[in-house]
Amino acid sequence: MASDDIALLAEALSKTHVGYGELSYKGQGLKLDNAESVKELVREIEEYQGLRALRLEGNTVGVEAAQAIAKALECKDQLQSCHWSDMFTGRLRSEIPTALRSLGSALMTAGARLRELDLSDNAFGPDGVKGIETLLKSSVCHSLRELRLNNCGMGIGGGKILAAALTECHEQSSALGAPLKLKVFIAGRNRLENEGATALALAFQLMGSLEEVHMPQNGINHAGVTALATAMQHNPHLRILNLNDNTFTKRGALAMAQALRHLRTVQVINFGDCLVRSEGAIALSAVLREGLPTLKELNLSFGEITEAAALVLAQAVQDKPHLEKLDLNGNCLGEEGCEALKETMDRADILASLSDDEGEPDDDDEEEEEDEEDEENGKEMKENGVKDKRDSPVKPEPACHPEVLSFLSSPTAETLLKLGDNRTGLIQQHVDVSDSDKVADAFLKISSLYSDDHEVKKAVLETIDTLLKKAFFGSSLQTYSFLSTLLVMLGLLKGEGKVKKVQVLPGHLLVLEHAVQQDYFPQDHASLLDTFVARAFSLLIKTEYCRASLMPPLITVLAAM
């Protein structure tokens, strides 16, 4: 080893913080290639009694140097924290697994009980995960509380290996009566995609102990998000969930909203740059209304959320006493929408800057995006062997009534009356109230028949009451989903995919006015409709027909809310 290198190491060691059980070489920029280059470092480790934490981050360690350090660690049974991020800069990728195996083997020989392992920023890929696989399965990690693997390039393969190792660790530790209780998991920028995320989700669900999950920028879309959402439901002490810069879309957002309903300790949610969009934002609003009592920070920036949905969100967070920040920057509010949002917020200080707002979406852009998304969804489903539910056979009803199916296919007042006094029960049997699309479609078809004829009016209102009463019997999230779907079909909210929009008729609005006054219709849902229907004035009075036919019922609906 050159004399100047020895001098550099000696100087670094003189700056090393030694105390409280920690030996730190953090950020020294040491180039440690062989045993000679770490001679002094090894001596420091060997002489340190009661070593609990070793910081090697910010240096570059070769295979031979790692083996020498490992030899010194073989007797350090009190070691609990290994801060080994950014430790292989400039090393061949093939060298890293060997170095990691040496270090891991030393910890197993020592009988250490790790609580914290940080290998972030090492870019070791799937092979690097193989290098720590045996360590993660061993008793050394039965006590692990924090695992940090940010920016390691694990990929799908690495994610699966990691998931299997954590699962085995949990199973073995559980057999000994002290199951693995990992609290912090950090693995951003790893290209895990759906398969890697889904594999890890199963491990998370098994552990059930997570308090912080950070998995930003992993190329995960709704399938992986849904798997993670299911796993989060089984981690009741979750405080921080960061999935920034993945792709939720409506399906992922609904799944995550459903999961969040079960969690009471969440403080930070970061779904920024996740394409949550307006329907997803409304679903999250339902959860905010009924849960998340300890929420401090909500990031839904750059999610293609429009003005009205943002206003619904703002209303939903008003009663969150611990909320410190709401980030809706980079969405599609428009100048007036930004001002309306600021006015809606009771506490302006918690609203993040809106300086990067994208402006109101253009109708042509919306149609183009919907076509592209349909194409992408179809492609993705074919690649994964998944059938589009629109192509799937309809589940047979227990008692199929052709006259009801005929009515729902082509509704008229005459065929509604012909169904007789049991029409409400018959229609209810043929509409799956757990499917928001079907409920909204049925609502629009039936309410379109509303008229001044007493018998028809009575039949329409009774049928709608029965249908909505059953639909609203479920969770707030389920009913919010129905309302957002209804708004999309009425053209008042941007939706995903090709949704058949209907011409708004007086009957739609008058039946809606009737529904919001019924006991089964929650007051906060009426507030949601108020936000959107108020906007309908500008959308529905552009033609003479709308001015003449829709203005009175619109005014009636708004008054009822």
XYZ file of C-alpha atoms in Angstrom:
561
model
C 0.000 0.000 0.000
C 1.460 3.410 -0.975
C 2.600 5.639 1.873
C 0.197 8.404 0.885
C -2.707 5.928 1.045
C -1.642 4.860 4.521
C -1.456 8.497 5.541
C -4.941 9.092 4.153
C -6.350 6.142 6.101
C -4.571 7.289 9.273
C -6.101 10.740 8.872
C -9.558 9.223 8.313
C -9.214 7.059 11.397
C -8.253 10.080 13.448
C -11.576 11.644 12.470
C -13.535 8.495 13.180
C -16.247 8.954 15.769
C -15.837 6.258 18.371
C -18.387 6.164 21.145
C -21.813 4.979 22.199
C -21.029 1.629 20.622
C -20.588 3.112 17.138
C -17.517 3.037 14.934
C -17.909 5.338 11.941
C -15.927 5.721 8.736
C -18.827 7.481 7.076
C -18.062 9.544 3.979
C -14.272 9.236 4.230
C -13.956 8.392 0.543
C -11.518 5.574 1.285
C -10.479 3.233 -1.534
C -10.072 -0.085 0.223
C -8.837 -2.703 -2.229
C -6.967 -5.333 -0.209
C -6.106 -6.519 3.284
C -3.180 -4.137 3.568
C -5.393 -1.133 2.813
C -7.701 -1.961 5.747
C -5.045 -3.032 8.224
C -5.587 -0.069 10.547
C -9.353 -0.170 10.095
C -9.422 -3.845 11.029
C -7.321 -3.122 14.124
C -9.844 -0.461 15.203
C -12.712 -2.937 14.816
C -10.898 -5.705 16.683
C -10.002 -3.427 19.593
C -13.464 -1.910 19.914
C -15.229 -3.562 22.812
C -19.016 -3.650 22.709
C -19.284 -2.651 19.037
C -22.967 -2.084 18.227
C -22.903 -0.062 15.016
C -20.457 -0.009 12.100
C -20.653 2.741 9.496
C -18.800 2.097 6.256
C -20.949 4.157 3.892
C -19.319 6.543 1.465
C -16.204 4.430 0.896
C -15.408 1.795 -1.726
C -14.582 -1.722 -0.569
C -13.090 -4.486 -2.706
C -13.456 -8.238 -2.200
C -10.167 -8.776 -0.379
C -10.749 -5.767 1.864
C -14.271 -6.974 2.661
C -12.910 -10.390 3.616
C -10.405 -8.795 5.994
C -13.103 -6.658 7.603
C -15.326 -9.730 7.859
C -12.618 -11.610 9.746
C -12.540 -8.814 12.336
C -16.337 -8.964 12.710
C -16.465 -12.677 13.515
C -16.217 -11.987 17.240
C -18.549 -8.953 17.355
C -21.651 -10.595 18.730
C -23.141 -7.308 19.994
C -23.265 -5.700 16.549
C -26.799 -4.456 15.807
C -26.515 -1.839 13.059
C -24.709 -2.114 9.723
C -24.698 1.151 7.771
C -23.179 -0.076 4.539
C -24.765 2.109 1.863
C -22.769 3.491 -1.092
C -19.926 1.084 -0.283
C -19.019 -0.332 -3.689
C -18.587 2.681 -5.972
C -16.379 1.804 -8.927
C -16.434 -1.931 -8.179
C -17.338 -4.570 -10.713
C -20.862 -5.798 -10.242
C -19.540 -9.346 -10.052
C -17.374 -8.446 -7.047
C -20.182 -7.168 -4.854
C -22.013 -10.460 -4.083
C -18.744 -12.070 -2.967
C -17.955 -9.133 -0.680
C -21.465 -9.220 0.784
C -21.328 -12.973 1.398
C -18.087 -12.557 3.329
C -19.537 -9.847 5.545
C -22.796 -11.741 6.059
C -20.981 -14.960 6.923
C -18.958 -13.096 9.567
C -22.127 -11.815 11.222
C -23.530 -15.345 11.328
C -20.292 -16.677 12.814
C -20.395 -13.960 15.464
C -24.007 -14.742 16.328
C -24.926 -11.079 15.968
C -28.536 -9.909 16.213
C -29.089 -7.137 13.713
C -31.714 -4.478 14.156
C -30.728 -2.279 11.211
C -29.234 -3.129 7.807
C -28.658 -0.390 5.226
C -27.270 -1.362 1.821
C -28.783 1.500 -0.178
C -27.122 3.071 -3.225
C -25.000 0.042 -4.055
C -26.524 -0.813 -7.464
C -25.792 -4.502 -7.024
C -28.778 -5.850 -8.961
C -30.372 -9.285 -8.452
C -26.975 -10.891 -7.863
C -26.368 -8.538 -4.967
C -29.617 -9.710 -3.362
C -28.308 -13.266 -3.707
C -25.232 -12.056 -1.817
C -27.342 -11.214 1.256
C -29.937 -13.962 0.823
C -28.346 -16.372 3.307
C -27.834 -13.581 5.833
C -31.482 -12.514 5.623
C -32.662 -16.080 6.183
C -30.397 -16.578 9.182
C -31.014 -15.980 12.879
C -28.919 -12.810 12.582
C -31.955 -11.126 10.997
C -34.654 -12.587 13.228
C -34.379 -9.345 15.218
C -34.221 -7.025 12.175
C -36.315 -3.877 12.502
C -35.096 -1.695 9.621
C -34.109 -2.827 6.121
C -32.925 -0.170 3.687
C -32.250 -1.174 0.090
C -32.896 2.059 -1.763
C -31.517 2.444 -5.289
C -29.970 -1.013 -5.564
C -31.313 -2.000 -8.996
C -32.795 -5.236 -7.650
C -35.255 -5.644 -10.483
C -38.088 -8.177 -10.519
C -35.744 -11.090 -9.856
C -34.093 -9.422 -6.897
C -37.482 -8.469 -5.473
C -38.620 -12.093 -5.589
C -35.420 -13.353 -3.945
C -35.744 -10.719 -1.224
C -39.400 -11.602 -0.627
C -38.604 -15.309 -0.318
C -35.742 -14.606 2.115
C -37.914 -12.397 4.332
C -40.678 -15.004 4.283
C -38.287 -17.763 5.362
C -36.818 -15.515 8.048
C -40.291 -14.887 9.420
C -41.226 -18.562 9.344
C -38.043 -19.688 11.094
C -38.166 -16.952 13.719
C -41.859 -17.667 14.351
C -41.035 -21.342 14.930
C -38.666 -20.188 17.683
C -41.386 -18.094 19.302
C -40.003 -14.674 18.318
C -41.297 -13.786 14.831
C -39.528 -11.245 12.649
C -41.083 -7.819 13.237
C -39.681 -5.606 10.515
C -40.821 -2.016 11.038
C -39.095 -0.011 8.309
C -38.752 -1.147 4.685
C -37.141 1.149 2.122
C -36.644 0.037 -1.481
C -37.159 2.946 -3.858
C -35.715 3.070 -7.375
C -35.336 -0.689 -7.784
C -37.394 -1.475 -10.918
C -39.455 -3.989 -8.927
C -42.477 -3.602 -11.224
C -45.644 -5.597 -10.572
C -44.092 -9.017 -10.045
C -41.468 -7.849 -7.584
C -43.965 -5.705 -5.685
C -46.505 -8.528 -5.536
C -43.926 -10.973 -4.168
C -42.893 -8.493 -1.483
C -46.535 -7.759 -0.678
C -47.033 -11.390 0.346
C -44.063 -11.127 2.719
C -45.401 -7.850 4.146
C -48.801 -9.423 4.736
C -47.187 -12.320 6.561
C -45.123 -10.074 8.853
C -47.861 -7.575 9.700
C -45.451 -5.365 11.655
C -44.523 -2.605 9.203
C -44.640 1.027 10.308
C -42.876 2.638 7.340
C -42.930 1.526 3.702
C -41.025 3.507 1.080
C -41.182 2.085 -2.458
C -41.119 5.105 -4.810
C -40.163 4.956 -8.472
C -40.436 1.215 -9.058
C -42.527 0.989 -12.217
C -45.455 -0.496 -10.311
C -48.932 -0.108 -11.817
C -52.412 -0.972 -10.557
C -51.828 -4.733 -10.277
C -48.818 -4.317 -8.010
C -50.444 -1.432 -6.154
C -53.477 -3.604 -5.459
C -51.261 -6.360 -4.048
C -49.473 -3.857 -1.814
C -52.818 -2.412 -0.712
C -53.975 -5.839 0.424
C -50.736 -6.291 2.358
C -51.025 -2.901 4.056
C -54.383 -3.875 5.544
C -52.519 -6.487 7.583
C -50.049 -3.946 8.995
C -52.204 -2.052 11.516
C -49.366 0.089 12.897
C -48.390 1.586 9.536
C -47.452 5.277 9.908
C -45.759 6.197 6.617
C -46.645 4.964 3.126
C -44.582 6.343 0.249
C -45.332 4.994 -3.230
C -44.393 8.168 -5.104
C -43.914 7.954 -8.866
C -45.649 4.651 -9.517
C -48.885 4.320 -11.536
C -52.134 3.821 -9.618
C -54.891 4.855 -12.032
C -58.462 4.274 -10.864
C -58.132 0.592 -9.989
C -55.005 1.028 -7.916
C -56.391 4.100 -6.167
C -59.629 2.319 -5.242
C -57.704 -0.652 -3.873
C -55.442 1.586 -1.821
C -58.403 3.592 -0.521
C -60.034 0.351 0.563
C -56.857 -0.597 2.453
C -56.539 2.772 4.154
C -60.035 2.368 5.631
C -58.580 -0.267 7.954
C -55.596 1.776 9.152
C -55.833 4.191 12.082
C -52.233 5.259 12.679
C -51.171 6.503 9.244
C -49.480 9.902 9.453
C -47.880 10.366 6.024
C -49.261 9.338 2.635
C -47.177 10.081 -0.458
C -48.975 9.153 -3.658
C -47.483 12.029 -5.631
C -46.918 11.500 -9.366
C -48.988 8.306 -9.196
C -51.826 9.164 -11.620
C -54.414 8.881 -8.868
C -56.712 11.048 -11.012
C -60.098 12.429 -10.066
C -61.964 9.194 -9.409
C -59.115 7.987 -7.217
C -59.057 11.310 -5.388
C -62.772 11.019 -4.644
C -62.273 7.480 -3.305
C -59.530 8.766 -1.012
C -61.850 11.571 0.062
C -64.324 8.976 1.316
C -61.586 7.420 3.456
C -60.542 10.825 4.761
C -64.136 11.511 5.793
C -64.458 8.386 7.884
C -60.908 7.544 8.971
C -57.185 8.385 9.056
C -57.526 10.389 12.296
C -53.774 10.938 12.789
C -52.920 12.040 9.240
C -50.242 14.744 9.097
C -49.261 14.860 5.435
C -51.019 13.968 2.183
C -49.232 14.224 -1.159
C -51.381 13.789 -4.274
C -49.338 16.079 -6.501
C -49.036 15.554 -10.271
C -51.945 13.111 -10.346
C -54.170 14.592 -13.114
C -56.774 15.570 -10.521
C -59.299 18.159 -11.718
C -60.794 21.124 -9.875
C -63.995 19.626 -8.477
C -62.263 16.481 -7.198
C -59.605 18.633 -5.540
C -62.338 20.642 -3.823
C -63.921 17.444 -2.522
C -60.525 16.430 -1.132
C -60.086 19.816 0.502
C -63.478 19.503 2.187
C -62.626 16.002 3.376
C -59.449 17.075 5.208
C -61.002 20.033 7.001
C -61.594 18.071 10.198
C -58.106 16.542 10.367
C -56.618 18.316 13.414
C -53.107 16.934 12.906
C -52.823 17.692 9.186
C -49.766 19.808 8.434
C -49.493 19.570 4.646
C -51.768 18.906 1.677
C -49.886 18.812 -1.624
C -52.031 19.088 -4.760
C -49.461 20.851 -6.908
C -49.057 19.880 -10.555
C -52.662 18.754 -11.064
C -55.272 20.039 -13.534
C -57.131 22.706 -11.574
C -56.770 25.761 -13.784
C -56.340 29.293 -12.504
C -59.893 29.573 -11.163
C -59.652 26.110 -9.642
C -56.490 27.030 -7.758
C -58.212 30.090 -6.328
C -61.312 28.074 -5.416
C -59.141 25.503 -3.657
C -57.381 28.168 -1.611
C -60.726 29.661 -0.617
C -62.074 26.242 0.385
C -59.197 25.531 2.755
C -59.928 26.766 6.265
C -56.215 26.600 7.033
C -54.342 28.047 4.086
C -50.969 27.331 5.691
C -51.262 23.570 5.141
C -51.817 23.847 1.368
C -48.583 23.423 -0.589
C -47.712 25.671 -3.508
C -49.804 25.294 -6.672
C -47.176 26.922 -8.889
C -46.829 23.909 -11.205
C -50.533 23.444 -11.896
C -51.115 21.964 -15.362
C -54.282 23.952 -16.073
C -57.720 22.603 -16.943
C -57.622 19.492 -19.147
C -58.601 19.863 -22.781
C -61.497 17.652 -23.908
C -59.550 16.387 -26.930
C -56.629 15.434 -24.702
C -58.978 13.521 -22.406
C -60.331 11.428 -25.282
C -56.828 10.714 -26.544
C -55.667 9.659 -23.064
C -58.693 7.395 -22.640
C -57.963 5.642 -25.959
C -54.290 5.200 -25.040
C -55.171 3.846 -21.608
C -57.676 1.349 -22.989
C -55.009 0.163 -25.419
C -52.380 -0.137 -22.675
C -54.745 -1.934 -20.299
C -55.696 -4.405 -22.985
C -52.066 -5.048 -23.873
C -51.112 -5.501 -20.225
C -53.976 -7.909 -19.575
C -53.045 -10.051 -22.560
C -49.388 -10.148 -21.502
C -50.379 -11.291 -18.011
C -53.020 -13.713 -19.221
C -55.782 -11.670 -17.631
C -59.160 -11.250 -19.292
C -60.799 -7.858 -19.469
C -63.942 -8.038 -17.353
C -65.843 -6.599 -20.307
C -64.954 -9.777 -22.232
C -65.728 -12.096 -19.327
C -69.034 -13.961 -19.240
C -71.678 -12.386 -17.049
C -72.275 -14.365 -13.882
C -75.653 -16.120 -14.120
C -78.304 -14.741 -11.820
C -79.962 -17.168 -9.398
C -83.364 -16.333 -10.886
C -83.229 -14.771 -14.313
C -86.311 -12.813 -15.416
C -86.230 -12.078 -19.166
C -88.661 -9.181 -18.753
C -86.294 -7.467 -16.274
C -83.286 -7.989 -18.526
C -85.317 -6.600 -21.408
C -86.254 -3.533 -19.349
C -82.656 -2.853 -18.269
C -81.519 -3.278 -21.859
C -84.083 -0.866 -23.269
C -86.013 0.885 -20.489
C -89.405 2.492 -21.057
C -92.080 3.667 -18.654
C -94.442 1.055 -20.075
C -92.103 -1.895 -19.466
C -91.290 -0.583 -15.963
C -94.981 -0.607 -15.033
C -95.461 -4.038 -16.591
C -93.010 -5.485 -14.064
C -95.773 -5.079 -11.496
C -95.714 -4.341 -7.794
C -92.608 -6.494 -7.267
C -90.583 -4.457 -9.747
C -88.229 -3.052 -7.097
C -87.267 -6.505 -5.855
C -86.897 -7.917 -9.353
C -84.632 -5.089 -10.553
C -82.582 -5.251 -7.373
C -81.898 -8.941 -8.029
C -80.443 -8.101 -11.423
C -78.201 -5.199 -10.367
C -75.014 -6.032 -8.490
C -74.866 -3.201 -5.943
C -71.186 -3.923 -5.222
C -70.393 -2.832 -8.788
C -70.517 0.969 -8.951
C -70.716 0.941 -12.764
C -73.844 -1.214 -12.757
C -75.565 0.802 -10.047
C -74.854 4.104 -11.790
C -76.017 2.713 -15.127
C -79.255 1.423 -13.577
C -79.834 4.730 -11.797
C -79.521 6.717 -15.029
C -81.747 4.363 -17.000
C -84.519 4.281 -14.417
C -84.405 7.991 -13.531
C -84.566 8.936 -17.221
C -88.172 7.665 -17.188
C -89.283 10.173 -14.534
C -92.400 12.094 -15.556
C -95.378 13.952 -14.131
C -97.530 10.841 -14.521
C -98.280 9.821 -10.930
C -97.952 6.076 -11.500
C -94.692 6.358 -13.433
C -93.203 8.839 -10.955
C -94.063 6.559 -8.037
C -92.604 3.495 -9.768
C -89.366 5.341 -10.612
C -88.832 6.785 -7.123
C -89.664 3.544 -5.306
C -87.292 1.577 -7.519
C -84.479 4.108 -7.086
C -85.005 4.219 -3.302
C -84.761 0.437 -3.021
C -81.693 0.287 -5.252
C -79.766 3.088 -3.542
C -80.740 2.029 -0.042
C -79.065 -1.314 -0.655
C -76.095 0.248 -2.467
C -75.527 2.806 0.305
C -75.697 0.098 2.954
C -72.048 -0.692 2.206
C -68.972 1.350 3.083
C -68.590 5.059 2.441
C -65.905 4.172 -0.085
C -68.339 2.003 -2.039
C -70.944 4.754 -2.226
C -68.369 7.400 -3.133
C -67.289 5.102 -5.951
C -70.892 4.946 -7.178
C -71.230 8.729 -7.080
C -67.954 9.319 -8.919
C -69.011 6.825 -11.609
C -72.366 8.595 -11.874
C -70.613 11.934 -12.300
C -68.386 10.502 -15.030
C -71.409 9.183 -16.908
C -73.089 12.591 -16.579
C -69.980 14.209 -18.053
C -69.218 16.195 -14.885
C -66.015 14.346 -14.037
C -63.134 13.082 -16.128
C -63.010 9.299 -15.988
C -60.694 6.565 -17.209
C -61.259 4.442 -20.260
C -64.195 4.665 -22.613
C -67.171 5.472 -20.417
C -70.460 5.919 -22.219
C -71.702 9.363 -21.272
C -75.413 10.091 -21.329
C -77.356 13.168 -22.251
C -78.390 14.795 -18.998
C -82.179 14.760 -18.694
C -84.452 16.538 -16.217
C -85.385 13.147 -14.758
C -81.776 12.464 -13.767
C -81.597 15.658 -11.770
C -85.075 15.479 -10.273
C -84.609 11.921 -9.059
C -81.215 12.943 -7.683
C -82.950 15.796 -5.872
C -85.368 13.280 -4.386
C -82.559 10.888 -3.364
C -80.452 13.453 -1.503
C -83.387 14.189 0.785
C -83.819 10.582 1.885
C -82.458 9.182 5.149
C -80.287 6.644 3.335
C -78.355 9.383 1.533
C -75.350 10.511 3.696
C -74.959 14.251 4.140
C -71.301 14.270 3.104
C -72.284 12.590 -0.160
C -74.721 15.436 -0.757
C -71.817 17.862 -0.287
C -69.845 15.983 -2.924
C -72.717 16.254 -5.385
C -73.148 19.910 -4.525
C -69.571 20.592 -5.594
C -70.066 18.934 -8.968
C -73.669 19.809 -9.775
C -72.949 23.479 -9.132
C -70.457 23.288 -11.981
C -73.182 21.861 -14.189
C -74.656 25.330 -14.652
C -71.799 26.291 -16.942
C -71.864 22.928 -18.714
C -75.577 22.467 -19.223
C -76.944 25.863 -20.179
C -75.128 26.205 -23.470
C -78.150 25.197 -25.550
C -81.721 26.430 -25.609
C -82.919 22.935 -24.656
C -80.703 22.893 -21.572
C -81.696 26.379 -20.519
C -85.374 25.558 -20.821
C -85.366 21.977 -19.503
C -82.504 21.633 -17.060
C -82.216 24.958 -15.270
C -85.270 24.426 -13.020
C -84.264 20.930 -11.857
C -80.658 22.072 -11.372
C -81.800 24.868 -9.107
C -84.027 22.391 -7.250
C -81.143 19.958 -6.726
C -78.817 22.664 -5.457
C -81.481 23.932 -3.072
C -82.021 20.428 -1.709
C -78.325 20.096 -0.916
